[in-house]
CSV table of C-alpha atoms and ligand atoms in Angstrom, one decimal:
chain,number,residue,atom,x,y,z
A,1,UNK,CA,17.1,-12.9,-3.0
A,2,UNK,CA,14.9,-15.4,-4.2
A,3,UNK,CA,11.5,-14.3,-2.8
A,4,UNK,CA,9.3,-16.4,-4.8
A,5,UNK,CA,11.1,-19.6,-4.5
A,6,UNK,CA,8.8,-22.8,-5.4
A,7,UNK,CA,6.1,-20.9,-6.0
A,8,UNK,CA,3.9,-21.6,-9.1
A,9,UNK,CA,2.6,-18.9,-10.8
A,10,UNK,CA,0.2,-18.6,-13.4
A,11,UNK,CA,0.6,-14.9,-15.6
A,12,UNK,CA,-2.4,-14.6,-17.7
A,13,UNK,CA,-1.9,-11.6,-20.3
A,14,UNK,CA,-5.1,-10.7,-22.2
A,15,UNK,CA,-4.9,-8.4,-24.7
A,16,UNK,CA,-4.2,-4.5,-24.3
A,17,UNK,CA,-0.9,-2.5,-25.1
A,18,UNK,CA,0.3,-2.8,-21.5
A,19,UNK,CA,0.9,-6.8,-22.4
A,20,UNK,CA,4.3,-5.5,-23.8
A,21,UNK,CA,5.6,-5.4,-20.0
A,22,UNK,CA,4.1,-8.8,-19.1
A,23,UNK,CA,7.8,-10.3,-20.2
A,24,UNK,CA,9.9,-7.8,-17.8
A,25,UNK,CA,6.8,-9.0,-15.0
A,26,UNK,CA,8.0,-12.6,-16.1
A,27,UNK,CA,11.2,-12.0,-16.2
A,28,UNK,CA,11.0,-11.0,-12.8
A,29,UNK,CA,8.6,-13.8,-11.4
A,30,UNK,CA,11.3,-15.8,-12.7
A,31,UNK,CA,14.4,-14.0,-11.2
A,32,UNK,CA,12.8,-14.2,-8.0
A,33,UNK,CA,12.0,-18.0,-7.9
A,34,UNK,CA,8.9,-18.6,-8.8
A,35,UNK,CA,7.6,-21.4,-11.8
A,36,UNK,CA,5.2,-19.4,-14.4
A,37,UNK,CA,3.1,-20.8,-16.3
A,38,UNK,CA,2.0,-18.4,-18.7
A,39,UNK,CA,-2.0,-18.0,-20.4
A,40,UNK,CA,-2.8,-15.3,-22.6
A,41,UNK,CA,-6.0,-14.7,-24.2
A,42,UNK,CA,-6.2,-14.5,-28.4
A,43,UNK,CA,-5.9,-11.2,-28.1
A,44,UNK,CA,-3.1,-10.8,-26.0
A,45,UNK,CA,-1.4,-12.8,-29.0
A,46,UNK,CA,-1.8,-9.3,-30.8
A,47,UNK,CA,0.4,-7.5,-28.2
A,48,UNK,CA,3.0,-10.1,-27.1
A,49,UNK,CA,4.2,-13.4,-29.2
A,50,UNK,CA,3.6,-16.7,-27.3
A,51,UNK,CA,7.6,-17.5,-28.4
A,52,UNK,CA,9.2,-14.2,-26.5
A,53,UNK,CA,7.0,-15.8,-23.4
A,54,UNK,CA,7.8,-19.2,-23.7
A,55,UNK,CA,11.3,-18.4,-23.8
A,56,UNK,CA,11.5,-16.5,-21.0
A,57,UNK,CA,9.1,-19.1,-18.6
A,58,UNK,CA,11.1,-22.2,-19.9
A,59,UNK,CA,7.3,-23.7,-20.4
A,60,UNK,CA,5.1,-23.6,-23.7
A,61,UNK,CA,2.4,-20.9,-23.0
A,62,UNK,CA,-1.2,-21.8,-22.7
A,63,UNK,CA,-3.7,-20.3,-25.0
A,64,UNK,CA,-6.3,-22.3,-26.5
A,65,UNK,CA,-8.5,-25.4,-25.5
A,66,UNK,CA,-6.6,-27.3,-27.9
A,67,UNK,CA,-3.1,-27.5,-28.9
A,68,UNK,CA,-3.1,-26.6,-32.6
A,69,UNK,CA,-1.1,-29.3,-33.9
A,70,UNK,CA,-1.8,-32.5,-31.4
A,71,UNK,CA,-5.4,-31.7,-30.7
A,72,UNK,CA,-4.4,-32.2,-27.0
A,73,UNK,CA,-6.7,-30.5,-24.7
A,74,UNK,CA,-5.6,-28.0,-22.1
A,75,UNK,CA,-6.8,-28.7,-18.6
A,76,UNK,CA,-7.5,-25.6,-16.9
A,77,UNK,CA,-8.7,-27.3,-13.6
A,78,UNK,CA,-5.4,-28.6,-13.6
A,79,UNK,CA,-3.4,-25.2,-14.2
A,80,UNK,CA,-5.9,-23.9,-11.6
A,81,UNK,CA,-5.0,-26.4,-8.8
A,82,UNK,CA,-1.5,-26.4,-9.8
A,83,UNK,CA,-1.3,-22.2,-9.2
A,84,UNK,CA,-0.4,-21.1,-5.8
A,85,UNK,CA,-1.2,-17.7,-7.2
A,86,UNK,CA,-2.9,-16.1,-10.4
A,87,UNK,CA,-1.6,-13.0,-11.9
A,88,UNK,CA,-3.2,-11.5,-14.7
A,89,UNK,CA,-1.8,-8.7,-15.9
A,90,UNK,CA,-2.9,-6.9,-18.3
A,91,UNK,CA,-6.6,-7.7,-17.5
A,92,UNK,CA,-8.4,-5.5,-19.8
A,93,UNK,CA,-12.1,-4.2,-19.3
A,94,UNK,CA,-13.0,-6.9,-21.1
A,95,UNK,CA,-11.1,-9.8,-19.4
A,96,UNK,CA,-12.4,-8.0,-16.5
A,97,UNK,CA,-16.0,-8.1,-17.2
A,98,UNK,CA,-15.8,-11.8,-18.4
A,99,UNK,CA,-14.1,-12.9,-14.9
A,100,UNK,CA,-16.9,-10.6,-13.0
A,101,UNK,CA,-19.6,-12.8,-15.2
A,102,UNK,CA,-18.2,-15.6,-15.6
A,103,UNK,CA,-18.0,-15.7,-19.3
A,104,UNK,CA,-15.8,-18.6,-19.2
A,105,UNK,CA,-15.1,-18.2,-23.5
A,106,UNK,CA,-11.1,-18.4,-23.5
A,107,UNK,CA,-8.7,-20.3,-21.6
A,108,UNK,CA,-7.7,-17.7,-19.3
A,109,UNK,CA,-11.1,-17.5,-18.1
A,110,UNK,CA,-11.8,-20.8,-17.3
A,111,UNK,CA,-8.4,-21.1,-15.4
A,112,UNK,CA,-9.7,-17.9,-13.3
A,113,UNK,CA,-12.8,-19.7,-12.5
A,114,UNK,CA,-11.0,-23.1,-11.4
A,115,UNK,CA,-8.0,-21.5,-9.8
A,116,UNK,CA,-8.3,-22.3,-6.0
A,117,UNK,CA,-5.6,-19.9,-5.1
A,118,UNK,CA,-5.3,-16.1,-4.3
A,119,UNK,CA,-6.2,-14.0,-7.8
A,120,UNK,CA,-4.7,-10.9,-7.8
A,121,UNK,CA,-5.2,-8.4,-11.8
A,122,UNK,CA,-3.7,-5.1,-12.8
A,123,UNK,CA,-6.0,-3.6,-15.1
A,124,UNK,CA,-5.0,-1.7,-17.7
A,125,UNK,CA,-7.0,0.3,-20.1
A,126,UNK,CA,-8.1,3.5,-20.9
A,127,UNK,CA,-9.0,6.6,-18.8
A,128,UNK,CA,-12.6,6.4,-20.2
A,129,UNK,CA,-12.9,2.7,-20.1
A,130,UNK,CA,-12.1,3.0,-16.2
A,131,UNK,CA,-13.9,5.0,-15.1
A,132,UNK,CA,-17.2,3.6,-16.9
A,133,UNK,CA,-19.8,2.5,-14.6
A,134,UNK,CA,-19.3,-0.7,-15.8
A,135,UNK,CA,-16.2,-1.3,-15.4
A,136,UNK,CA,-16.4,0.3,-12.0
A,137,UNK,CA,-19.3,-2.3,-11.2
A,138,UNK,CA,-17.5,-5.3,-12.3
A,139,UNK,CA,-14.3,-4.3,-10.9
A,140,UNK,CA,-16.4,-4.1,-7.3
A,141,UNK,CA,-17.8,-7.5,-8.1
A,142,UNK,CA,-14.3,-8.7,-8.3
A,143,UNK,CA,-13.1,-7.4,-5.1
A,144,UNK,CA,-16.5,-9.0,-3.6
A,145,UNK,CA,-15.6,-12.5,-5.0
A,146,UNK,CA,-12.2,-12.0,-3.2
A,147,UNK,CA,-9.6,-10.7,-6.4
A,148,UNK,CA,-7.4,-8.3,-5.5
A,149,UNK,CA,-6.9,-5.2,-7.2
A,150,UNK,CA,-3.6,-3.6,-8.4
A,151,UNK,CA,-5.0,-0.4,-9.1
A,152,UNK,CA,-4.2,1.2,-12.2
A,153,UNK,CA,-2.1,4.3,-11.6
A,154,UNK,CA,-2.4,7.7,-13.5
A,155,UNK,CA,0.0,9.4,-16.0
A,156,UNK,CA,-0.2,9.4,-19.9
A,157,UNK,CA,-2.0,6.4,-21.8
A,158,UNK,CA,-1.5,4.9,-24.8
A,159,UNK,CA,-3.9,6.9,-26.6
A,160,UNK,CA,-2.0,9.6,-25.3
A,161,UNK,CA,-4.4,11.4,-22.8
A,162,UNK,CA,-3.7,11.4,-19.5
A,163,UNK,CA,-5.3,9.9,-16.6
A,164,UNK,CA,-5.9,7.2,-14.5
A,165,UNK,CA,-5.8,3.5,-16.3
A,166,UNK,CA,-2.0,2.7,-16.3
A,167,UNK,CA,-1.2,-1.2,-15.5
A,168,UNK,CA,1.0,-0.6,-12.5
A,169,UNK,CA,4.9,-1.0,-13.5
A,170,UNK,CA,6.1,-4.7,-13.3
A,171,UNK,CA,8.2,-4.0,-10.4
A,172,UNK,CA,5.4,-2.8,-8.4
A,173,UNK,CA,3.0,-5.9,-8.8
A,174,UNK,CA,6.2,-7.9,-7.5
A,175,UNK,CA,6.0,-6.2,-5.0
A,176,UNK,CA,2.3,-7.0,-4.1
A,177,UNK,CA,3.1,-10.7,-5.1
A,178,UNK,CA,5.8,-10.5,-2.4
A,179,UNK,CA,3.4,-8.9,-0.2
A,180,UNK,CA,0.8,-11.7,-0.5
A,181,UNK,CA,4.1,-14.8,-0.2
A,182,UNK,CA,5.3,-13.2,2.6
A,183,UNK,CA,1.8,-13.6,5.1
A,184,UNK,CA,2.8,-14.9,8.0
A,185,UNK,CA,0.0,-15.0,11.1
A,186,UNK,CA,2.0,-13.4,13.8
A,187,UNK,CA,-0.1,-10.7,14.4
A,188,UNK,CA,-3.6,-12.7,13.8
A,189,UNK,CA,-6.3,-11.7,16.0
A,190,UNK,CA,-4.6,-8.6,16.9
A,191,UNK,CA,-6.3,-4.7,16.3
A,192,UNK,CA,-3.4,-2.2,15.4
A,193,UNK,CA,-4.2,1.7,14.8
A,194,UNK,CA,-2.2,3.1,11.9
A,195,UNK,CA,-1.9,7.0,11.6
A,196,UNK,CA,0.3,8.0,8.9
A,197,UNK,CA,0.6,11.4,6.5
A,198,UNK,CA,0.6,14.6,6.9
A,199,UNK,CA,-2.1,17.1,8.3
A,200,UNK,CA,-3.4,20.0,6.7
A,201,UNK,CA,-4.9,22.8,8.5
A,202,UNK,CA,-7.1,25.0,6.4
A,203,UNK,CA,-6.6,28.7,6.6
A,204,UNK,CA,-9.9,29.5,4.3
A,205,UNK,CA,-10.9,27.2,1.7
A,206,UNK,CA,-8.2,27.3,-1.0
A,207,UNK,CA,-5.2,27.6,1.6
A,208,UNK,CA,-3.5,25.4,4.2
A,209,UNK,CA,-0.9,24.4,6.2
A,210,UNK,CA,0.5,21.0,5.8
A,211,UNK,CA,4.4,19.8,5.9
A,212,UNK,CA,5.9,17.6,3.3
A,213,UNK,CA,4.8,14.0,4.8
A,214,UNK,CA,4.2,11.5,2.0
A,215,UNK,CA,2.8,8.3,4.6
A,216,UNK,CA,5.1,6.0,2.7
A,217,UNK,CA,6.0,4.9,6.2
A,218,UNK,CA,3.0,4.5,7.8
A,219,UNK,CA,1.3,2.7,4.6
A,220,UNK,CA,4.1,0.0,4.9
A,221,UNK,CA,3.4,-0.2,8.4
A,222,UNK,CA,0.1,-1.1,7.6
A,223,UNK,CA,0.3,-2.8,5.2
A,224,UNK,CA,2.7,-5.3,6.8
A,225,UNK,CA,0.5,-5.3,9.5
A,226,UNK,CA,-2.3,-6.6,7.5
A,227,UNK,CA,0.3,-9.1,5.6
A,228,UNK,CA,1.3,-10.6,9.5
A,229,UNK,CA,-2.9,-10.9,9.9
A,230,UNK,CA,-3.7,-7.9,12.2
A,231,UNK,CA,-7.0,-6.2,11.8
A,232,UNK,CA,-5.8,-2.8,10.6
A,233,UNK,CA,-7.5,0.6,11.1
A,234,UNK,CA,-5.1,3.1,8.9
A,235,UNK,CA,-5.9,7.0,9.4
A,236,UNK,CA,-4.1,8.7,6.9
A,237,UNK,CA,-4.0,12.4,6.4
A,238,UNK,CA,-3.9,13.7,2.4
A,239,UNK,CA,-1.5,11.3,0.3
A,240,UNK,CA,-1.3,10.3,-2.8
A,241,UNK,CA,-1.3,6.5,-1.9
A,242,UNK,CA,-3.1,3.6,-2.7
A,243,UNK,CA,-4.0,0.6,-0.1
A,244,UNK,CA,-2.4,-2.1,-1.4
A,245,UNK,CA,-4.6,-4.4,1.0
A,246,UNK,CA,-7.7,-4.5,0.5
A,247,UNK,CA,-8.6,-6.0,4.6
A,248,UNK,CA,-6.9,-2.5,5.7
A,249,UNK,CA,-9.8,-0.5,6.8
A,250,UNK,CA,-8.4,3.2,5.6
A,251,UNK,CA,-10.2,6.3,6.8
A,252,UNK,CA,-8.9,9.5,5.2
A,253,UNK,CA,-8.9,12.7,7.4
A,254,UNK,CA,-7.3,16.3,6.9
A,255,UNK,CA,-6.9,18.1,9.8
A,256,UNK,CA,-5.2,17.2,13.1
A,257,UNK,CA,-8.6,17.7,14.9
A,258,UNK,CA,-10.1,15.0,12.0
A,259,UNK,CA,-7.0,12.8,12.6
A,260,UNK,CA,-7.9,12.5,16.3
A,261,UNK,CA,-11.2,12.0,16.5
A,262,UNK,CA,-11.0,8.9,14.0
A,263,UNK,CA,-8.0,8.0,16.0
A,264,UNK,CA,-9.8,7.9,19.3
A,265,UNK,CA,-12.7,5.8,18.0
A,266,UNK,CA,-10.1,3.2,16.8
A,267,UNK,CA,-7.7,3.2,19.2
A,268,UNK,CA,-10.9,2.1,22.0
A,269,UNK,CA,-11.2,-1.3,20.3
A,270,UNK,CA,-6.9,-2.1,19.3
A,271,UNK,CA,-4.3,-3.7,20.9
A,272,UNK,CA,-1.3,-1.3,19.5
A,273,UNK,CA,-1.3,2.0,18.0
A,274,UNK,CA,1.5,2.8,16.1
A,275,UNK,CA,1.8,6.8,15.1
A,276,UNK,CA,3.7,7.5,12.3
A,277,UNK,CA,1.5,10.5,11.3
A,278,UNK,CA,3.7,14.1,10.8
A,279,UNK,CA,0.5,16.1,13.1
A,280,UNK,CA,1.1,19.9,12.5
A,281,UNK,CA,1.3,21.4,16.4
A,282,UNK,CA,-0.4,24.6,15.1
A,283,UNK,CA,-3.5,25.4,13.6
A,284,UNK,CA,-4.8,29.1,12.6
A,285,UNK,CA,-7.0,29.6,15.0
A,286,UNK,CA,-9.5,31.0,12.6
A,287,UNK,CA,-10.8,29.3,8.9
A,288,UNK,CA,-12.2,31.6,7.1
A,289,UNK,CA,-15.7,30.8,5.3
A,290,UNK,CA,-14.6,32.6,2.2
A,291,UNK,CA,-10.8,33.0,0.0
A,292,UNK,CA,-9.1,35.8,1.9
A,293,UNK,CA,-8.4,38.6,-0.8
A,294,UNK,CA,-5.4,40.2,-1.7
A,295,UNK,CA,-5.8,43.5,-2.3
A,296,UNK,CA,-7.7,43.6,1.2
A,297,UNK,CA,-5.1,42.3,3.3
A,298,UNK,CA,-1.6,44.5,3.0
A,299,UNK,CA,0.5,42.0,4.8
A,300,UNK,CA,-1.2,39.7,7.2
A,301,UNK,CA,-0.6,38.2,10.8
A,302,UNK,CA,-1.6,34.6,11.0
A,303,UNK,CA,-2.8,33.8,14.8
A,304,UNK,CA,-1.9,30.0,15.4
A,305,UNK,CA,-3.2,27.9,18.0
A,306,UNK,CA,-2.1,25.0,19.1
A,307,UNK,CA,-3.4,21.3,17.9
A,308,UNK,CA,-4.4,18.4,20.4
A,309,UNK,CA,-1.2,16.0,20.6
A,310,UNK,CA,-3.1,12.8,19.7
A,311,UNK,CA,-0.4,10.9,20.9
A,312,UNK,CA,-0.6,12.5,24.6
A,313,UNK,CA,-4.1,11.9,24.3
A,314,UNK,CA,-4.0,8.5,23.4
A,315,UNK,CA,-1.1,7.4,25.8
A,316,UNK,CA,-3.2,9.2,28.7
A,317,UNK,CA,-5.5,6.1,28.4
A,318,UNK,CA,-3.8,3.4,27.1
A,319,UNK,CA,-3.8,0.7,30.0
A,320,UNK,CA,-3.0,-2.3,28.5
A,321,UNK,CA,-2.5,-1.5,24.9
A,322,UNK,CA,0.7,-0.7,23.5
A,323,UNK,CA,1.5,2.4,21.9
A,324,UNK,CA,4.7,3.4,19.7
A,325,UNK,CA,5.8,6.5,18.2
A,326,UNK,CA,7.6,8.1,15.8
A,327,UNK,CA,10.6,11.0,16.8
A,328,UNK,CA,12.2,13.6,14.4
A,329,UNK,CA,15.4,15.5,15.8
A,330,UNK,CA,17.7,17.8,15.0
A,331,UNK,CA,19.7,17.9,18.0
A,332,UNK,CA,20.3,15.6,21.1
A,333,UNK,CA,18.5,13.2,19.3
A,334,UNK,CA,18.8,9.8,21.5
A,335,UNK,CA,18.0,11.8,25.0
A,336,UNK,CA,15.2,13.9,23.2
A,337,UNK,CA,13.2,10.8,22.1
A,338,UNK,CA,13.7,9.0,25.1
A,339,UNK,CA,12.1,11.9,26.7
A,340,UNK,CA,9.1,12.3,24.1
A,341,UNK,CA,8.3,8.0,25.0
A,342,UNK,CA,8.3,9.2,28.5
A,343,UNK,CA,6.1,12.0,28.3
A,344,UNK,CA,3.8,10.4,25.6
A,345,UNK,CA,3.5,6.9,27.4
A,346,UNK,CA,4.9,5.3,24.2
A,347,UNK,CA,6.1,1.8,25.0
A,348,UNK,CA,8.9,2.2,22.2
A,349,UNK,CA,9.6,5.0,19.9
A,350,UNK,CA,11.3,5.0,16.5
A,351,UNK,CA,14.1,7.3,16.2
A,352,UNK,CA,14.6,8.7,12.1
A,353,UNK,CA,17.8,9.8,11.4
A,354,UNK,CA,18.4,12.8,10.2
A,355,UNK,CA,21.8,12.6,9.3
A,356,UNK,CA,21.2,10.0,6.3
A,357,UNK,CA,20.3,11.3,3.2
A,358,UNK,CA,18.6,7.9,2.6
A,359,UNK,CA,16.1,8.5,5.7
A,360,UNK,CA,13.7,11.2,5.8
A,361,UNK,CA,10.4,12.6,4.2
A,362,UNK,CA,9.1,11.4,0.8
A,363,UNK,CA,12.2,8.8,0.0
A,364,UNK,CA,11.1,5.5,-0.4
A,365,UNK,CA,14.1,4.3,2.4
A,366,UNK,CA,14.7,5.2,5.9
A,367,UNK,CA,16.9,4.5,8.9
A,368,UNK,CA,16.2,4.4,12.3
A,369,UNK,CA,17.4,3.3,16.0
A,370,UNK,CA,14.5,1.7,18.0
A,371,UNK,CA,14.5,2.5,21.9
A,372,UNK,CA,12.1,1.1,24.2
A,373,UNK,CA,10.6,1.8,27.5
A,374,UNK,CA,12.9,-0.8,29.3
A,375,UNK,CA,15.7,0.7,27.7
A,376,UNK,CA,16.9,-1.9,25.2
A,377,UNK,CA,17.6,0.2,21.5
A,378,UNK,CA,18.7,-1.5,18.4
A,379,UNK,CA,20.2,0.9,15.5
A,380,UNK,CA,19.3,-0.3,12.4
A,381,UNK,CA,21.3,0.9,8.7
A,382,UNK,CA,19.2,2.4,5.8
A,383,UNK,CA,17.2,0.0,4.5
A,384,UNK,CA,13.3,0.1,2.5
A,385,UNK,CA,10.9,1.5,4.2
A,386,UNK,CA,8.8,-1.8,3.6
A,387,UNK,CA,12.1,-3.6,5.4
A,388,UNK,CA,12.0,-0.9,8.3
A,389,UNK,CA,8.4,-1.6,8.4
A,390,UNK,CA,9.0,-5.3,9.3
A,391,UNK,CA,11.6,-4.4,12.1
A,392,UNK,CA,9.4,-2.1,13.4
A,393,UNK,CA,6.6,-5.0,13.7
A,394,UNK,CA,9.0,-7.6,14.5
A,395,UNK,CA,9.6,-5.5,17.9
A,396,UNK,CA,6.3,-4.5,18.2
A,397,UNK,CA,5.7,-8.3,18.6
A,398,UNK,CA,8.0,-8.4,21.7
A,399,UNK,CA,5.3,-6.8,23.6
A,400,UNK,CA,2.6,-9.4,22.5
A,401,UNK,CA,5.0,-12.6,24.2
B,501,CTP,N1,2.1,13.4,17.5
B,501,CTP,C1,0.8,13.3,17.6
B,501,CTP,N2,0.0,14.5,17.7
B,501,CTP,C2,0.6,15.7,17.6
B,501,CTP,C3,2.1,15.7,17.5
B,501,CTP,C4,2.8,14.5,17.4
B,501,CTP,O1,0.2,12.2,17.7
B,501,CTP,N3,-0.1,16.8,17.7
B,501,CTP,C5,2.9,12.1,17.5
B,501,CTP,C6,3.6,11.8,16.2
B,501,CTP,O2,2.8,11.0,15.3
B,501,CTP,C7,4.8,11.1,16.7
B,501,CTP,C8,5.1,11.6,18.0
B,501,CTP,O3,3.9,12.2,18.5
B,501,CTP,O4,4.6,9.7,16.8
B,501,CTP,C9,6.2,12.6,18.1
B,501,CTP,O5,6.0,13.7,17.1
B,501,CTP,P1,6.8,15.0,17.1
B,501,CTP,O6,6.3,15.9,16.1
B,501,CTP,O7,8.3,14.6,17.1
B,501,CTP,O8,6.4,15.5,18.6
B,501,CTP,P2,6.0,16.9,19.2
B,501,CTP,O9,5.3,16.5,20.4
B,501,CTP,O10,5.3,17.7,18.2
B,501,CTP,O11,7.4,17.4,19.6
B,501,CTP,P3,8.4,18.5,18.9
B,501,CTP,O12,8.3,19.7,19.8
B,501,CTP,O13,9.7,17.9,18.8
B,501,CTP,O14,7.8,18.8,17.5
């Protein structure tokens, strides 16, 4: 599918090691549609050749003020009215400080600071580098003069530490750059409450109880959410996932308790809550202070007590708003969730197979069937979780006509 269709791109590439997957990133700007025009800074010239890019765009890439052998002069306001969206990618600490200051001393700065369209960078450096106050203080500029942020992931670096700096992979900034083409304002001026993840229920302070939720589901509800315009509120138990946009408004909780009271506050002010969270019923009923020893305890009974159903909660004063949950069955499946809507006042719940290997915790798919309260259902096949996201929102939509 070609995603990016007509859209003109401009990939700047400044110069780190990362700039070696700027052609697969191209490569897959272009697959998807999109016109690139690509501007890399002198140093970038170190990593990547201007002829491997060129190739691949179809365009000569952009580097210097002045071509070397004509003298003509490039006209960065141009490329920067021409762009419908700037990716640059590497952006090193150093492209990053220049765009924060506006050191406008290479071409790929001074297209940044004309560009009238959506900036979005993937930083790419080492751990050290990143985590420097200064970094961490232009990087916060950025996102104040509206750039977003591709975080950086963790794993092992060039240098060979490990640790947080990776440039996302190429097929995860597509994914953002799909994100950001794909806006549409259906869901403008509305609130929605997102809770997503697991909970974890502490049994003294090194121990829980938690279940193997990994909020994939609820972070693509969200952030489709926010990519349709809604004002979104996303109360997330511990994952290990990032917001992708930055207007998402994420509070980070633990327990079930945690997840409710956040919930509550949120859900007085929204239009829909949506509650994809996996809430453990039980909690111990005691947390100890201190680590519970072995070589005290010689077997141990663990007395749980059951947690507030948030949903229950939430549906019992509802009025107007519209509320949707999430159902998990092993057996009677259809009737079982079509009693939990009932008893949970959910307008429409969302069924999740359990007989497809492709639905299910921590998979990056899912398949469900989506019942509401005046009976209509649609089953849907296994699709992306970001796709089942979008039928989940197209529905909730329904509710807004
Ligand atoms: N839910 C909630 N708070 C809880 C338990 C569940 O908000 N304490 C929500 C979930 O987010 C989901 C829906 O309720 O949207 C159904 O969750 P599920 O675990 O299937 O429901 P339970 O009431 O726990 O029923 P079961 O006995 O099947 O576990």
């Amino acid at each position: 599918m070609q995603s990016l269709k007509g859209k003109h791109i401009v990939l700047g590439i400044s110069g780190g090691i990362a700039a070696y997957k700027s052609a697969y990133l191209l490569r897959l700007f272009i697959k998807a549609g999109a016109e690139v025009q690509v501007v890399i800074t002198p140093n970038g010239k170190e990593f990547i050749t201007p002829a491997t890019l060129a190739a691949l765009s179809g365009k000569p890439v952009v580097s210097e003020f002045f071509a070397a052998n004509t003298g003509e002069w490039h006209s960065h306001v141009d490329l920067g009215l021409w762009s419908d969206l700037m990716v640059i990618a590497p952006a090193t600490a150093s492209t990053i400080g220049k765009m924060a200051n506006g050191v406008a001393d290479n071409m790929l700065i001074t297209t940044y600071l004309s560009a009238k369209s959506h900036v979005m960078i993937a930083p790419a450096m080492d751990l050290d580098m990143w985590a420097h106050p200064s970094t961490q203080r232009n990087i916060s500029t950025l996102q104040k003069d509206g750039v977003e942020i591709i975080m950086p992931s963790s794993g092992e670096l060039a240098s060979h530490l490990v640790g947080k700096g990776r440039m996302q992979e190429p097929d995860e900034i597509l994914r953002r750059v799909e994100l950001y083409f794909s806006q549409k304002e259906s869901l403008k001026g509305k609130k929605i409450l997102v809770t997503a993840g697991p909970t974890y229920e502490n049994i003294d302070p090194v121990r829980f109880i938690g279940n193997y939720s990994s909020g994939k589901m609820g972070f693509a509800i969200a952030e489709e959410a926010a990519a349709r315009g809604a004002d979104v509120t996303l109360v997330t138990g511990p994952v290990s996932l990032d917001t992708a946009c930055q207007s998402i408004r994420r509070i980070d909780v633990r327990s079930a308790r945690q997840m409710l009271d956040a919930a509550e506050i949120a859900f007085e002010e929204c239009d829909a809550a949506i509650l994809s969270a996996a809430v453990a019923d039980y909690a111990p009923e005691e947390c100890h202070d201190s680590k519970i020893k072995r070589e005290k305890t010689d077997g141990m009974i663990l007395k749980l007590v059951k947690n507030p159903d948030i949903a229950a909660t939430l549906g019992a004063k509802k009025k107007d708003k519209v509320l949707v949950g999430f159902a998990l069955e092993t057996d009677h499946e259809h009737d079982n969730a079509v009693e939990k809507m009932k008893k949970k006042s959910f307008d429409m719940i969302v069924l999740n197979s359990l007989q497809n290997p492709l639905a299910g915790f921590n998979k990056d798919t899912n398949q469900v069937c989506i019942i509401k309260k005046d009976g209509s259902e649609t089953e849907y096949p296994a699709k992306s979780k970001r796709e089942v996201a979008s039928d989940i929102l197209d529905n909730l939509e329904d509710f807004f006509k």
